[in-house]
């Protein structure tokens, strides 16, 4: 049984930082592109960042330069380091895994597994 479990969300002031973690089990972690997505109330889900098998990464324009995605193969974990947070980053953040490319991952294509989400709230 595949499980994708996020942690690390919370409340932070604007300008602050948070690190999200996502651990995947029940799948061949090395073979999957891992990604982070977010959905704010009343808005569509959007891709935030994806990381491939050779540490190839891609980011949405809205987070480029502020967020960093990374993965630890030994721990089967992917991270999202979020710096310089803004109120508009407030959303539920979801981790995802797919047999895809980083470009297709960011568009939500070929995503096979989703986590349950973790809330990030940035106060002004």
PDB file of C-alpha atoms in Angstrom:
ATOM      1  CA  UNK A   1       0.000   0.000   0.000  1.00  0.00           C
ATOM      2  CA  UNK A   2       1.411   3.348  -1.079  1.00  0.00           C
ATOM      3  CA  UNK A   3       1.462   6.110   1.488  1.00  0.00           C
ATOM      4  CA  UNK A   4       2.556   9.710   1.008  1.00  0.00           C
ATOM      5  CA  UNK A   5       2.556  11.630   4.270  1.00  0.00           C
ATOM      6  CA  UNK A   6       3.310  15.330   4.727  1.00  0.00           C
ATOM      7  CA  UNK A   7       4.332  17.153   7.877  1.00  0.00           C
ATOM      8  CA  UNK A   8       5.713  20.510   8.928  1.00  0.00           C
ATOM      9  CA  UNK A   9       2.926  22.944   8.218  1.00  0.00           C
ATOM     10  CA  UNK A  10       1.904  25.664  10.631  1.00  0.00           C
ATOM     11  CA  UNK A  11       1.436  29.355  11.256  1.00  0.00           C
ATOM     12  CA  UNK A  12       4.259  31.776  10.495  1.00  0.00           C
ATOM     13  CA  UNK A  13       4.609  35.523  10.107  1.00  0.00           C
ATOM     14  CA  UNK A  14       5.324  37.082   6.755  1.00  0.00           C
ATOM     15  CA  UNK A  15       9.035  36.957   6.004  1.00  0.00           C
ATOM     16  CA  UNK A  16       9.479  33.794   8.029  1.00  0.00           C
ATOM     17  CA  UNK A  17      10.405  30.258   7.033  1.00  0.00           C
ATOM     18  CA  UNK A  18       8.956  26.768   7.218  1.00  0.00           C
ATOM     19  CA  UNK A  19      10.169  23.380   6.054  1.00  0.00           C
ATOM     20  CA  UNK A  20       7.718  20.785   4.866  1.00  0.00           C
ATOM     21  CA  UNK A  21       8.589  17.099   4.781  1.00  0.00           C
ATOM     22  CA  UNK A  22       7.002  14.251   2.883  1.00  0.00           C
ATOM     23  CA  UNK A  23       7.780  10.586   3.352  1.00  0.00           C
ATOM     24  CA  UNK A  24       6.742   8.036   0.751  1.00  0.00           C
ATOM     25  CA  UNK A  25       6.381   4.315   1.363  1.00  0.00           C
ATOM     26  CA  UNK A  26       5.125   1.380  -0.643  1.00  0.00           C
ATOM     27  CA  UNK A  27       6.639   2.596  -3.905  1.00  0.00           C
ATOM     28  CA  UNK A  28      10.033   2.552  -5.549  1.00  0.00           C
ATOM     29  CA  UNK A  29      11.056   6.016  -4.363  1.00  0.00           C
ATOM     30  CA  UNK A  30      14.039   6.211  -6.705  1.00  0.00           C
ATOM     31  CA  UNK A  31      11.810   5.833  -9.755  1.00  0.00           C
ATOM     32  CA  UNK A  32       9.347   8.593  -8.936  1.00  0.00           C
ATOM     33  CA  UNK A  33       9.312  12.301  -9.535  1.00  0.00           C
ATOM     34  CA  UNK A  34       8.193  14.007  -6.331  1.00  0.00           C
ATOM     35  CA  UNK A  35       6.335  17.261  -6.175  1.00  0.00           C
ATOM     36  CA  UNK A  36       4.679  19.834  -3.970  1.00  0.00           C
ATOM     37  CA  UNK A  37       1.367  21.420  -4.832  1.00  0.00           C
ATOM     38  CA  UNK A  38      -0.848  23.879  -3.013  1.00  0.00           C
ATOM     39  CA  UNK A  39      -4.461  24.924  -2.985  1.00  0.00           C
ATOM     40  CA  UNK A  40      -5.823  28.065  -1.401  1.00  0.00           C
ATOM     41  CA  UNK A  41      -9.533  28.478  -0.587  1.00  0.00           C
ATOM     42  CA  UNK A  42     -11.510  29.273  -3.719  1.00  0.00           C
ATOM     43  CA  UNK A  43      -8.528  28.672  -6.005  1.00  0.00           C
ATOM     44  CA  UNK A  44      -7.373  25.827  -8.173  1.00  0.00           C
ATOM     45  CA  UNK A  45      -4.558  23.566  -7.098  1.00  0.00           C
ATOM     46  CA  UNK A  46      -1.216  24.700  -8.479  1.00  0.00           C
ATOM     47  CA  UNK A  47       2.169  23.076  -8.834  1.00  0.00           C
ATOM     48  CA  UNK A  48       4.830  24.607  -6.595  1.00  0.00           C
ATOM     49  CA  UNK A  49       7.968  22.532  -7.168  1.00  0.00           C
ATOM     50  CA  UNK A  50       9.019  19.146  -8.506  1.00  0.00           C
ATOM     51  CA  UNK A  51      12.216  17.132  -8.274  1.00  0.00           C
ATOM     52  CA  UNK A  52      13.339  14.315 -10.524  1.00  0.00           C
ATOM     53  CA  UNK A  53      15.575  11.306 -10.140  1.00  0.00           C
ATOM     54  CA  UNK A  54      18.760  13.206 -10.949  1.00  0.00           C
ATOM     55  CA  UNK A  55      17.910  16.109  -8.642  1.00  0.00           C
ATOM     56  CA  UNK A  56      16.517  18.033 -11.580  1.00  0.00           C
ATOM     57  CA  UNK A  57      14.123  20.618 -10.200  1.00  0.00           C
ATOM     58  CA  UNK A  58      11.493  22.976 -11.458  1.00  0.00           C
ATOM     59  CA  UNK A  59       9.534  25.697  -9.687  1.00  0.00           C
ATOM     60  CA  UNK A  60       6.515  27.840 -10.287  1.00  0.00           C
ATOM     61  CA  UNK A  61       7.349  31.454 -11.000  1.00  0.00           C
ATOM     62  CA  UNK A  62       5.574  32.533  -7.827  1.00  0.00           C
ATOM     63  CA  UNK A  63       8.026  30.701  -5.551  1.00  0.00           C
ATOM     64  CA  UNK A  64      11.231  30.692  -7.588  1.00  0.00           C
ATOM     65  CA  UNK A  65      14.123  32.044  -5.518  1.00  0.00           C
ATOM     66  CA  UNK A  66      12.224  31.624  -2.237  1.00  0.00           C
ATOM     67  CA  UNK A  67      11.423  27.887  -2.058  1.00  0.00           C
ATOM     68  CA  UNK A  68      13.811  24.955  -2.441  1.00  0.00           C
ATOM     69  CA  UNK A  69      12.823  21.354  -3.052  1.00  0.00           C
ATOM     70  CA  UNK A  70      15.187  18.520  -2.178  1.00  0.00           C
ATOM     71  CA  UNK A  71      15.047  14.784  -1.598  1.00  0.00           C
ATOM     72  CA  UNK A  72      16.826  12.273   0.617  1.00  0.00           C
ATOM     73  CA  UNK A  73      16.808   8.845  -0.987  1.00  0.00           C
ATOM     74  CA  UNK A  74      17.929   7.023   2.156  1.00  0.00           C
ATOM     75  CA  UNK A  75      15.020   8.499   4.128  1.00  0.00           C
ATOM     76  CA  UNK A  76      12.557   8.279   1.208  1.00  0.00           C
ATOM     77  CA  UNK A  77      11.710  11.861   1.991  1.00  0.00           C
ATOM     78  CA  UNK A  78      11.253  15.039  -0.002  1.00  0.00           C
ATOM     79  CA  UNK A  79      11.487  18.487   1.548  1.00  0.00           C
ATOM     80  CA  UNK A  80      10.216  21.928   0.684  1.00  0.00           C
ATOM     81  CA  UNK A  81      12.177  24.721   2.345  1.00  0.00           C
ATOM     82  CA  UNK A  82      10.074  27.860   2.215  1.00  0.00           C
ATOM     83  CA  UNK A  83      11.737  31.191   2.920  1.00  0.00           C
ATOM     84  CA  UNK A  84      10.529  34.784   2.719  1.00  0.00           C
ATOM     85  CA  UNK A  85       6.966  33.601   3.108  1.00  0.00           C
ATOM     86  CA  UNK A  86       4.145  35.878   2.052  1.00  0.00           C
ATOM     87  CA  UNK A  87       0.459  35.914   3.013  1.00  0.00           C
ATOM     88  CA  UNK A  88      -0.364  34.752  -0.523  1.00  0.00           C
ATOM     89  CA  UNK A  89       1.550  31.529   0.182  1.00  0.00           C
ATOM     90  CA  UNK A  90      -1.220  30.552   2.591  1.00  0.00           C
ATOM     91  CA  UNK A  91      -2.696  27.273   1.366  1.00  0.00           C
ATOM     92  CA  UNK A  92      -2.954  23.569   1.966  1.00  0.00           C
ATOM     93  CA  UNK A  93       0.223  22.000   0.648  1.00  0.00           C
ATOM     94  CA  UNK A  94       0.151  18.541  -0.880  1.00  0.00           C
ATOM     95  CA  UNK A  95       2.972  16.160  -1.644  1.00  0.00           C
ATOM     96  CA  UNK A  96       2.698  13.989  -4.727  1.00  0.00           C
ATOM     97  CA  UNK A  97       4.530  11.198  -6.506  1.00  0.00           C
ATOM     98  CA  UNK A  98       4.413  10.278 -10.152  1.00  0.00           C
ATOM     99  CA  UNK A  99       6.183   8.493 -12.974  1.00  0.00           C
ATOM    100  CA  UNK A 100       6.634  11.699 -14.899  1.00  0.00           C
ATOM    101  CA  UNK A 101       9.041  14.429 -15.873  1.00  0.00           C
ATOM    102  CA  UNK A 102       9.539  17.486 -13.686  1.00  0.00           C
ATOM    103  CA  UNK A 103       7.852  19.669 -16.290  1.00  0.00           C
ATOM    104  CA  UNK A 104       4.796  17.435 -16.503  1.00  0.00           C
ATOM    105  CA  UNK A 105       4.789  17.002 -12.724  1.00  0.00           C
ATOM    106  CA  UNK A 106       4.504  20.750 -12.163  1.00  0.00           C
ATOM    107  CA  UNK A 107       1.414  20.734 -14.364  1.00  0.00           C
ATOM    108  CA  UNK A 108      -0.056  17.878 -12.340  1.00  0.00           C
ATOM    109  CA  UNK A 109       0.274  15.373 -15.175  1.00  0.00           C
ATOM    110  CA  UNK A 110       0.935  11.687 -14.497  1.00  0.00           C
ATOM    111  CA  UNK A 111       0.679  12.090 -10.737  1.00  0.00           C
ATOM    112  CA  UNK A 112      -0.173   8.721  -9.235  1.00  0.00           C
ATOM    113  CA  UNK A 113      -0.237   9.382  -5.508  1.00  0.00           C
ATOM    114  CA  UNK A 114      -1.183  12.303  -3.279  1.00  0.00           C
ATOM    115  CA  UNK A 115      -0.719  13.045   0.380  1.00  0.00           C
ATOM    116  CA  UNK A 116      -3.479  14.252   2.648  1.00  0.00           C
ATOM    117  CA  UNK A 117      -2.158  17.817   2.831  1.00  0.00           C
ATOM    118  CA  UNK A 118      -0.693  20.086   5.475  1.00  0.00           C
ATOM    119  CA  UNK A 119      -1.854  23.620   6.195  1.00  0.00           C
ATOM    120  CA  UNK A 120       0.492  26.582   5.872  1.00  0.00           C
ATOM    121  CA  UNK A 121      -0.773  29.934   7.093  1.00  0.00           C
ATOM    122  CA  UNK A 122       1.260  33.111   6.691  1.00  0.00           C
ATOM    123  CA  UNK A 123       0.085  36.100   8.703  1.00  0.00           C
ATOM    124  CA  UNK A 124       0.758  39.678   7.615  1.00  0.00           C
TER     125      UNK A 124
END
